[in-house]
Amino acid sequence: MRLLCTLLVGVGLWCPLFGQFTYEHLTVDYESAIAFRNLQLVPIREKTAGVMIPVNQGSGTSEQFTSLRDAMARNLLRIVDQAGVNQLLIDNLSDEPVLLLSGEILKGGKQDRMIGRDMVLPPNSRRNRVPVFCVEEKRWSSPKTWSYYHEGSMHLRRVVDQAQDQQQVWKEVAYELNRDRVASGTQAYTSHGNNPAFAALEQEYVRVFALEAFSDPGSIAGMLAVSGSVVLGCDVFASPALFLSEYEGLVFSYIDEAITYGLPVDMTTEAIRQYSDKLFSNERMQKAFIQQYGKAFTYEGRIIHITTFNDRETLRDYDAIRN
């Protein structure tokens, strides 16, 4: 069933469980949005409790996902950097399925890497072949200890998700480092974390957008991000618990995008609603919107994660901006 449903989504058909990601079961809570500097985050809440899949309930099912961030912190993974630039071999040493999100960055190895697509590492599985993209162009050296960084910017995530091209990834990393005035001898995206000015500003955003700053965080299943007069995009998960487990790494995607590319928020609720309506009004509109501006990840016949991006830009626009 997992393979069938994934193939259906991939060829343009639709998994019948996509309805759980529409207004029937979700609501965009504009009133509890939080804004700071160049970023506004709008919670997407589970409207019908229990409709989304249960996560981390101790049932022993594949619906209990551990985040990559948590798995790295608990030493549940063994990463082997012997499969070339665009692939890592990862052992899951635990009894828990581990969810990897496209755009998450692993720092270390022979060079820093970004996860290339959403996927699940089954419990107690060995040598899982994980597609990755290098986000450190000028290093290929004796492996360093691996550590979890966080999600890359929305621009970088979009290049990874929609271009799937290493040269385009390197181009975007170089452009963002230059735009942010971050020096890096190896052209490493993670050098942002070593830049005092950037890191200090980043932490200002982190404090404002801490999960506990939002009302009723236990009902939040996703987040919609706004900067300037555009919606940067959104991430929605199959349950609030799953969103909560991913938020600490994911929020950096919106924050870094706002710092690098953002402008002071100047977008009305009605304009944001127009974006949301394209995504959540019904399954037909959702299908068309995601095929053009996002992606969906299906596992064991269930939609686990939806990502969408700015609907005013294309990858060709990125080249125009860089040039």
mmCIF file with all atom_site columns, N, CA, C and O in Angstrom, residues 205-247:
data_model
loop_
_atom_site.group_PDB
_atom_site.id
_atom_site.type_symbol
_atom_site.label_atom_id
_atom_site.label_alt_id
_atom_site.label_comp_id
_atom_site.label_asym_id
_atom_site.label_entity_id
_atom_site.label_seq_id
_atom_site.pdbx_PDB_ins_code
_atom_site.Cartn_x
_atom_site.Cartn_y
_atom_site.Cartn_z
_atom_site.occupancy
_atom_site.B_iso_or_equiv
_atom_site.pdbx_formal_charge
_atom_site.auth_seq_id
_atom_site.auth_comp_id
_atom_site.auth_asym_id
_atom_site.auth_atom_id
_atom_site.pdbx_PDB_model_num
ATOM 1   N N  . TYR A 1 205 ? 15.059 35.982 16.634 1.00 0.00 ? 205 TYR A N  1
ATOM 2   C CA . TYR A 1 205 ? 13.870 35.383 16.019 1.00 0.00 ? 205 TYR A CA 1
ATOM 3   C C  . TYR A 1 205 ? 13.454 34.113 16.768 1.00 0.00 ? 205 TYR A C  1
ATOM 4   O O  . TYR A 1 205 ? 12.266 33.882 17.009 1.00 0.00 ? 205 TYR A O  1
ATOM 5   N N  . VAL A 1 206 ? 14.438 33.286 17.114 1.00 0.00 ? 206 VAL A N  1
ATOM 6   C CA . VAL A 1 206 ? 14.140 32.022 17.798 1.00 0.00 ? 206 VAL A CA 1
ATOM 7   C C  . VAL A 1 206 ? 13.394 32.277 19.096 1.00 0.00 ? 206 VAL A C  1
ATOM 8   O O  . VAL A 1 206 ? 12.415 31.576 19.422 1.00 0.00 ? 206 VAL A O  1
ATOM 9   N N  . ARG A 1 207 ? 13.823 33.286 19.848 1.00 0.00 ? 207 ARG A N  1
ATOM 10  C CA . ARG A 1 207 ? 13.155 33.583 21.123 1.00 0.00 ? 207 ARG A CA 1
ATOM 11  C C  . ARG A 1 207 ? 11.712 34.043 20.896 1.00 0.00 ? 207 ARG A C  1
ATOM 12  O O  . ARG A 1 207 ? 10.795 33.619 21.628 1.00 0.00 ? 207 ARG A O  1
ATOM 13  N N  . VAL A 1 208 ? 11.498 34.870 19.895 1.00 0.00 ? 208 VAL A N  1
ATOM 14  C CA . VAL A 1 208 ? 10.139 35.372 19.631 1.00 0.00 ? 208 VAL A CA 1
ATOM 15  C C  . VAL A 1 208 ? 9.218  34.254 19.170 1.00 0.00 ? 208 VAL A C  1
ATOM 16  O O  . VAL A 1 208 ? 8.052  34.184 19.580 1.00 0.00 ? 208 VAL A O  1
ATOM 17  N N  . PHE A 1 209 ? 9.738  33.361 18.337 1.00 0.00 ? 209 PHE A N  1
ATOM 18  C CA . PHE A 1 209 ? 8.902  32.324 17.742 1.00 0.00 ? 209 PHE A CA 1
ATOM 19  C C  . PHE A 1 209 ? 9.017  30.978 18.457 1.00 0.00 ? 209 PHE A C  1
ATOM 20  O O  . PHE A 1 209 ? 8.714  29.936 17.875 1.00 0.00 ? 209 PHE A O  1
ATOM 21  N N  . ALA A 1 210 ? 9.440  31.010 19.721 1.00 0.00 ? 210 ALA A N  1
ATOM 22  C CA . ALA A 1 210 ? 9.429  29.776 20.516 1.00 0.00 ? 210 ALA A CA 1
ATOM 23  C C  . ALA A 1 210 ? 8.017  29.209 20.536 1.00 0.00 ? 210 ALA A C  1
ATOM 24  O O  . ALA A 1 210 ? 7.026  29.952 20.565 1.00 0.00 ? 210 ALA A O  1
ATOM 25  N N  . LEU A 1 211 ? 7.907  27.913 20.509 1.00 0.00 ? 211 LEU A N  1
ATOM 26  C CA . LEU A 1 211 ? 6.599  27.276 20.394 1.00 0.00 ? 211 LEU A CA 1
ATOM 27  C C  . LEU A 1 211 ? 5.650  27.700 21.504 1.00 0.00 ? 211 LEU A C  1
ATOM 28  O O  . LEU A 1 211 ? 4.444  27.916 21.275 1.00 0.00 ? 211 LEU A O  1
ATOM 29  N N  . GLU A 1 212 ? 6.188  27.891 22.697 1.00 0.00 ? 212 GLU A N  1
ATOM 30  C CA . GLU A 1 212 ? 5.338  28.259 23.835 1.00 0.00 ? 212 GLU A CA 1
ATOM 31  C C  . GLU A 1 212 ? 4.787  29.681 23.706 1.00 0.00 ? 212 GLU A C  1
ATOM 32  O O  . GLU A 1 212 ? 3.882  30.068 24.465 1.00 0.00 ? 212 GLU A O  1
ATOM 33  N N  . ALA A 1 213 ? 5.303  30.459 22.753 1.00 0.00 ? 213 ALA A N  1
ATOM 34  C CA . ALA A 1 213 ? 4.776  31.811 22.542 1.00 0.00 ? 213 ALA A CA 1
ATOM 35  C C  . ALA A 1 213 ? 3.410  31.793 21.858 1.00 0.00 ? 213 ALA A C  1
ATOM 36  O O  . ALA A 1 213 ? 2.659  32.767 21.923 1.00 0.00 ? 213 ALA A O  1
ATOM 37  N N  . PHE A 1 214 ? 3.087  30.675 21.212 1.00 0.00 ? 214 PHE A N  1
ATOM 38  C CA . PHE A 1 214 ? 1.808  30.549 20.526 1.00 0.00 ? 214 PHE A CA 1
ATOM 39  C C  . PHE A 1 214 ? 0.749  29.998 21.480 1.00 0.00 ? 214 PHE A C  1
ATOM 40  O O  . PHE A 1 214 ? 1.049  29.146 22.333 1.00 0.00 ? 214 PHE A O  1
ATOM 41  N N  . SER A 1 215 ? -0.460 30.470 21.341 1.00 0.00 ? 215 SER A N  1
ATOM 42  C CA . SER A 1 215 ? -1.544 29.941 22.160 1.00 0.00 ? 215 SER A CA 1
ATOM 43  C C  . SER A 1 215 ? -1.845 28.504 21.751 1.00 0.00 ? 215 SER A C  1
ATOM 44  O O  . SER A 1 215 ? -1.760 28.154 20.572 1.00 0.00 ? 215 SER A O  1
ATOM 45  N N  . ASP A 1 216 ? -2.167 27.672 22.742 1.00 0.00 ? 216 ASP A N  1
ATOM 46  C CA . ASP A 1 216 ? -2.572 26.287 22.515 1.00 0.00 ? 216 ASP A CA 1
ATOM 47  C C  . ASP A 1 216 ? -1.672 25.563 21.514 1.00 0.00 ? 216 ASP A C  1
ATOM 48  O O  . ASP A 1 216 ? -2.126 25.077 20.476 1.00 0.00 ? 216 ASP A O  1
ATOM 49  N N  . PRO A 1 217 ? -0.374 25.457 21.793 1.00 0.00 ? 217 PRO A N  1
ATOM 50  C CA . PRO A 1 217 ? 0.534  24.821 20.835 1.00 0.00 ? 217 PRO A CA 1
ATOM 51  C C  . PRO A 1 217 ? 0.208  23.352 20.564 1.00 0.00 ? 217 PRO A C  1
ATOM 52  O O  . PRO A 1 217 ? 0.567  22.834 19.507 1.00 0.00 ? 217 PRO A O  1
ATOM 53  N N  . GLY A 1 218 ? -0.491 22.706 21.473 1.00 0.00 ? 218 GLY A N  1
ATOM 54  C CA . GLY A 1 218 ? -0.816 21.298 21.289 1.00 0.00 ? 218 GLY A CA 1
ATOM 55  C C  . GLY A 1 218 ? -1.797 21.017 20.173 1.00 0.00 ? 218 GLY A C  1
ATOM 56  O O  . GLY A 1 218 ? -1.983 19.857 19.794 1.00 0.00 ? 218 GLY A O  1
ATOM 57  N N  . SER A 1 219 ? -2.420 22.062 19.626 1.00 0.00 ? 219 SER A N  1
ATOM 58  C CA . SER A 1 219 ? -3.357 21.860 18.519 1.00 0.00 ? 219 SER A CA 1
ATOM 59  C C  . SER A 1 219 ? -2.766 22.251 17.170 1.00 0.00 ? 219 SER A C  1
ATOM 60  O O  . SER A 1 219 ? -3.429 22.131 16.134 1.00 0.00 ? 219 SER A O  1
ATOM 61  N N  . ILE A 1 220 ? -1.516 22.714 17.160 1.00 0.00 ? 220 ILE A N  1
ATOM 62  C CA . ILE A 1 220 ? -0.903 23.191 15.914 1.00 0.00 ? 220 ILE A CA 1
ATOM 63  C C  . ILE A 1 220 ? -0.349 22.010 15.118 1.00 0.00 ? 220 ILE A C  1
ATOM 64  O O  . ILE A 1 220 ? 0.459  21.234 15.618 1.00 0.00 ? 220 ILE A O  1
ATOM 65  N N  . ALA A 1 221 ? -0.793 21.894 13.865 1.00 0.00 ? 221 ALA A N  1
ATOM 66  C CA . ALA A 1 221 ? -0.327 20.824 12.977 1.00 0.00 ? 221 ALA A CA 1
ATOM 67  C C  . ALA A 1 221 ? 0.589  21.355 11.876 1.00 0.00 ? 221 ALA A C  1
ATOM 68  O O  . ALA A 1 221 ? 1.149  20.569 11.106 1.00 0.00 ? 221 ALA A O  1
ATOM 69  N N  . GLY A 1 222 ? 0.722  22.673 11.782 1.00 0.00 ? 222 GLY A N  1
ATOM 70  C CA . GLY A 1 222 ? 1.562  23.247 10.752 1.00 0.00 ? 222 GLY A CA 1
ATOM 71  C C  . GLY A 1 222 ? 1.736  24.737 10.953 1.00 0.00 ? 222 GLY A C  1
ATOM 72  O O  . GLY A 1 222 ? 1.167  25.329 11.869 1.00 0.00 ? 222 GLY A O  1
ATOM 73  N N  . MET A 1 223 ? 2.527  25.345 10.078 1.00 0.00 ? 223 MET A N  1
ATOM 74  C CA . MET A 1 223 ? 2.800  26.770 10.185 1.00 0.00 ? 223 MET A CA 1
ATOM 75  C C  . MET A 1 223 ? 2.903  27.365 8.785  1.00 0.00 ? 223 MET A C  1
ATOM 76  O O  . MET A 1 223 ? 3.476  26.763 7.875  1.00 0.00 ? 223 MET A O  1
ATOM 77  N N  . LEU A 1 224 ? 2.319  28.554 8.646  1.00 0.00 ? 224 LEU A N  1
ATOM 78  C CA . LEU A 1 224 ? 2.399  29.319 7.403  1.00 0.00 ? 224 LEU A CA 1
ATOM 79  C C  . LEU A 1 224 ? 3.270  30.534 7.665  1.00 0.00 ? 224 LEU A C  1
ATOM 80  O O  . LEU A 1 224 ? 3.088  31.223 8.666  1.00 0.00 ? 224 LEU A O  1
ATOM 81  N N  . ALA A 1 225 ? 4.249  30.787 6.784  1.00 0.00 ? 225 ALA A N  1
ATOM 82  C CA . ALA A 1 225 ? 5.231  31.843 6.997  1.00 0.00 ? 225 ALA A CA 1
ATOM 83  C C  . ALA A 1 225 ? 5.044  32.970 5.987  1.00 0.00 ? 225 ALA A C  1
ATOM 84  O O  . ALA A 1 225 ? 4.842  32.724 4.795  1.00 0.00 ? 225 ALA A O  1
ATOM 85  N N  . VAL A 1 226 ? 5.137  34.212 6.477  1.00 0.00 ? 226 VAL A N  1
ATOM 86  C CA . VAL A 1 226 ? 4.946  35.399 5.649  1.00 0.00 ? 226 VAL A CA 1
ATOM 87  C C  . VAL A 1 226 ? 6.125  36.342 5.853  1.00 0.00 ? 226 VAL A C  1
ATOM 88  O O  . VAL A 1 226 ? 6.618  36.506 6.971  1.00 0.00 ? 226 VAL A O  1
ATOM 89  N N  . SER A 1 227 ? 6.576  36.958 4.756  1.00 0.00 ? 227 SER A N  1
ATOM 90  C CA . SER A 1 227 ? 7.587  38.012 4.842  1.00 0.00 ? 227 SER A CA 1
ATOM 91  C C  . SER A 1 227 ? 7.299  39.027 3.754  1.00 0.00 ? 227 SER A C  1
ATOM 92  O O  . SER A 1 227 ? 6.888  38.669 2.643  1.00 0.00 ? 227 SER A O  1
ATOM 93  N N  . GLY A 1 228 ? 7.500  40.301 4.065  1.00 0.00 ? 228 GLY A N  1
ATOM 94  C CA . GLY A 1 228 ? 7.172  41.330 3.092  1.00 0.00 ? 228 GLY A CA 1
ATOM 95  C C  . GLY A 1 228 ? 5.711  41.235 2.709  1.00 0.00 ? 228 GLY A C  1
ATOM 96  O O  . GLY A 1 228 ? 4.828  41.177 3.561  1.00 0.00 ? 228 GLY A O  1
ATOM 97  N N  . SER A 1 229 ? 5.452  41.168 1.417  1.00 0.00 ? 229 SER A N  1
ATOM 98  C CA . SER A 1 229 ? 4.074  41.060 0.931  1.00 0.00 ? 229 SER A CA 1
ATOM 99  C C  . SER A 1 229 ? 3.794  39.711 0.293  1.00 0.00 ? 229 SER A C  1
ATOM 100 O O  . SER A 1 229 ? 2.910  39.589 -0.555 1.00 0.00 ? 229 SER A O  1
ATOM 101 N N  . VAL A 1 230 ? 4.564  38.680 0.707  1.00 0.00 ? 230 VAL A N  1
ATOM 102 C CA . VAL A 1 230 ? 4.381  37.349 0.120  1.00 0.00 ? 230 VAL A CA 1
ATOM 103 C C  . VAL A 1 230 ? 4.323  36.285 1.215  1.00 0.00 ? 230 VAL A C  1
ATOM 104 O O  . VAL A 1 230 ? 4.868  36.453 2.308  1.00 0.00 ? 230 VAL A O  1
ATOM 105 N N  . VAL A 1 231 ? 3.665  35.187 0.896  1.00 0.00 ? 231 VAL A N  1
ATOM 106 C CA . VAL A 1 231 ? 3.725  33.988 1.724  1.00 0.00 ? 231 VAL A CA 1
ATOM 107 C C  . VAL A 1 231 ? 4.962  33.211 1.304  1.00 0.00 ? 231 VAL A C  1
ATOM 108 O O  . VAL A 1 231 ? 5.120  32.860 0.128  1.00 0.00 ? 231 VAL A O  1
ATOM 109 N N  . LEU A 1 232 ? 5.854  32.961 2.247  1.00 0.00 ? 232 LEU A N  1
ATOM 110 C CA . LEU A 1 232 ? 7.060  32.195 1.946  1.00 0.00 ? 232 LEU A CA 1
ATOM 111 C C  . LEU A 1 232 ? 6.727  30.739 1.654  1.00 0.00 ? 232 LEU A C  1
ATOM 112 O O  . LEU A 1 232 ? 7.400  30.071 0.879  1.00 0.00 ? 232 LEU A O  1
ATOM 113 N N  . GLY A 1 233 ? 5.673  30.237 2.311  1.00 0.00 ? 233 GLY A N  1
ATOM 114 C CA . GLY A 1 233 ? 5.270  28.851 2.159  1.00 0.00 ? 233 GLY A CA 1
ATOM 115 C C  . GLY A 1 233 ? 4.758  28.318 3.476  1.00 0.00 ? 233 GLY A C  1
ATOM 116 O O  . GLY A 1 233 ? 4.550  29.070 4.439  1.00 0.00 ? 233 GLY A O  1
ATOM 117 N N  . CYS A 1 234 ? 4.551  27.015 3.535  1.00 0.00 ? 234 CYS A N  1
ATOM 118 C CA . CYS A 1 234 ? 4.083  26.415 4.784  1.00 0.00 ? 234 CYS A CA 1
ATOM 119 C C  . CYS A 1 234 ? 4.484  24.956 4.862  1.00 0.00 ? 234 CYS A C  1
ATOM 120 O O  . CYS A 1 234 ? 4.862  24.335 3.859  1.00 0.00 ? 234 CYS A O  1
ATOM 121 N N  . ASP A 1 235 ? 4.425  24.424 6.062  1.00 0.00 ? 235 ASP A N  1
ATOM 122 C CA . ASP A 1 235 ? 4.608  22.999 6.322  1.00 0.00 ? 235 ASP A CA 1
ATOM 123 C C  . ASP A 1 235 ? 3.446  22.543 7.178  1.00 0.00 ? 235 ASP A C  1
ATOM 124 O O  . ASP A 1 235 ? 3.114  23.183 8.187  1.00 0.00 ? 235 ASP A O  1
ATOM 125 N N  . VAL A 1 236 ? 2.818  21.430 6.791  1.00 0.00 ? 236 VAL A N  1
ATOM 126 C CA . VAL A 1 236 ? 1.723  20.850 7.555  1.00 0.00 ? 236 VAL A CA 1
ATOM 127 C C  . VAL A 1 236 ? 2.002  19.366 7.739  1.00 0.00 ? 236 VAL A C  1
ATOM 128 O O  . VAL A 1 236 ? 2.410  18.683 6.792  1.00 0.00 ? 236 VAL A O  1
ATOM 129 N N  . PHE A 1 237 ? 1.766  18.887 8.956  1.00 0.00 ? 237 PHE A N  1
ATOM 130 C CA . PHE A 1 237 ? 2.055  17.496 9.284  1.00 0.00 ? 237 PHE A CA 1
ATOM 131 C C  . PHE A 1 237 ? 0.777  16.723 9.620  1.00 0.00 ? 237 PHE A C  1
ATOM 132 O O  . PHE A 1 237 ? -0.288 17.312 9.829  1.00 0.00 ? 237 PHE A O  1
ATOM 133 N N  . ALA A 1 238 ? 0.915  15.425 9.678  1.00 0.00 ? 238 ALA A N  1
ATOM 134 C CA . ALA A 1 238 ? -0.234 14.550 9.842  1.00 0.00 ? 238 ALA A CA 1
ATOM 135 C C  . ALA A 1 238 ? -0.797 14.534 11.253 1.00 0.00 ? 238 ALA A C  1
ATOM 136 O O  . ALA A 1 238 ? -1.817 13.903 11.500 1.00 0.00 ? 238 ALA A O  1
ATOM 137 N N  . SER A 1 239 ? -0.158 15.229 12.176 1.00 0.00 ? 239 SER A N  1
ATOM 138 C CA . SER A 1 239 ? -0.700 15.356 13.533 1.00 0.00 ? 239 SER A CA 1
ATOM 139 C C  . SER A 1 239 ? 0.006  16.499 14.237 1.00 0.00 ? 239 SER A C  1
ATOM 140 O O  . SER A 1 239 ? 1.151  16.833 13.900 1.00 0.00 ? 239 SER A O  1
ATOM 141 N N  . PRO A 1 240 ? -0.625 17.104 15.221 1.00 0.00 ? 240 PRO A N  1
ATOM 142 C CA . PRO A 1 240 ? 0.067  18.121 16.022 1.00 0.00 ? 240 PRO A CA 1
ATOM 143 C C  . PRO A 1 240 ? 1.316  17.576 16.703 1.00 0.00 ? 240 PRO A C  1
ATOM 144 O O  . PRO A 1 240 ? 2.336  18.268 16.779 1.00 0.00 ? 240 PRO A O  1
ATOM 145 N N  . ALA A 1 241 ? 1.255  16.357 17.203 1.00 0.00 ? 241 ALA A N  1
ATOM 146 C CA . ALA A 1 241 ? 2.420  15.787 17.882 1.00 0.00 ? 241 ALA A CA 1
ATOM 147 C C  . ALA A 1 241 ? 3.614  15.694 16.946 1.00 0.00 ? 241 ALA A C  1
ATOM 148 O O  . ALA A 1 241 ? 4.757  15.946 17.344 1.00 0.00 ? 241 ALA A O  1
ATOM 149 N N  . LEU A 1 242 ? 3.358  15.330 15.707 1.00 0.00 ? 242 LEU A N  1
ATOM 150 C CA . LEU A 1 242 ? 4.450  15.233 14.748 1.00 0.00 ? 242 LEU A CA 1
ATOM 151 C C  . LEU A 1 242 ? 5.012  16.617 14.433 1.00 0.00 ? 242 LEU A C  1
ATOM 152 O O  . LEU A 1 242 ? 6.232  16.803 14.361 1.00 0.00 ? 242 LEU A O  1
ATOM 153 N N  . PHE A 1 243 ? 4.142  17.601 14.256 1.00 0.00 ? 243 PHE A N  1
ATOM 154 C CA . PHE A 1 243 ? 4.613  18.971 14.036 1.00 0.00 ? 243 PHE A CA 1
ATOM 155 C C  . PHE A 1 243 ? 5.455  19.451 15.211 1.00 0.00 ? 243 PHE A C  1
ATOM 156 O O  . PHE A 1 243 ? 6.530  20.039 15.024 1.00 0.00 ? 243 PHE A O  1
ATOM 157 N N  . LEU A 1 244 ? 4.997  19.208 16.427 1.00 0.00 ? 244 LEU A N  1
ATOM 158 C CA . LEU A 1 244 ? 5.719  19.666 17.611 1.00 0.00 ? 244 LEU A CA 1
ATOM 159 C C  . LEU A 1 244 ? 7.115  19.059 17.679 1.00 0.00 ? 244 LEU A C  1
ATOM 160 O O  . LEU A 1 244 ? 8.075  19.706 18.099 1.00 0.00 ? 244 LEU A O  1
ATOM 161 N N  . SER A 1 245 ? 7.231  17.807 17.259 1.00 0.00 ? 245 SER A N  1
ATOM 162 C CA . SER A 1 245 ? 8.534  17.143 17.319 1.00 0.00 ? 245 SER A CA 1
ATOM 163 C C  . SER A 1 245 ? 9.510  17.693 16.279 1.00 0.00 ? 245 SER A C  1
ATOM 164 O O  . SER A 1 245 ? 10.725 17.576 16.435 1.00 0.00 ? 245 SER A O  1
ATOM 165 N N  . GLU A 1 246 ? 8.983  18.308 15.214 1.00 0.00 ? 246 GLU A N  1
ATOM 166 C CA . GLU A 1 246 ? 9.833  18.812 14.137 1.00 0.00 ? 246 GLU A CA 1
ATOM 167 C C  . GLU A 1 246 ? 10.089 20.314 14.219 1.00 0.00 ? 246 GLU A C  1
ATOM 168 O O  . GLU A 1 246 ? 10.994 20.826 13.559 1.00 0.00 ? 246 GLU A O  1
ATOM 169 N N  . TYR A 1 247 ? 9.323  21.027 15.014 1.00 0.00 ? 247 TYR A N  1
ATOM 170 C CA . TYR A 1 247 ? 9.319  22.482 14.944 1.00 0.00 ? 247 TYR A CA 1
ATOM 171 C C  . TYR A 1 247 ? 10.678 23.106 15.270 1.00 0.00 ? 247 TYR A C  1
ATOM 172 O O  . TYR A 1 247 ? 11.089 24.082 14.625 1.00 0.00 ? 247 TYR A O  1
#
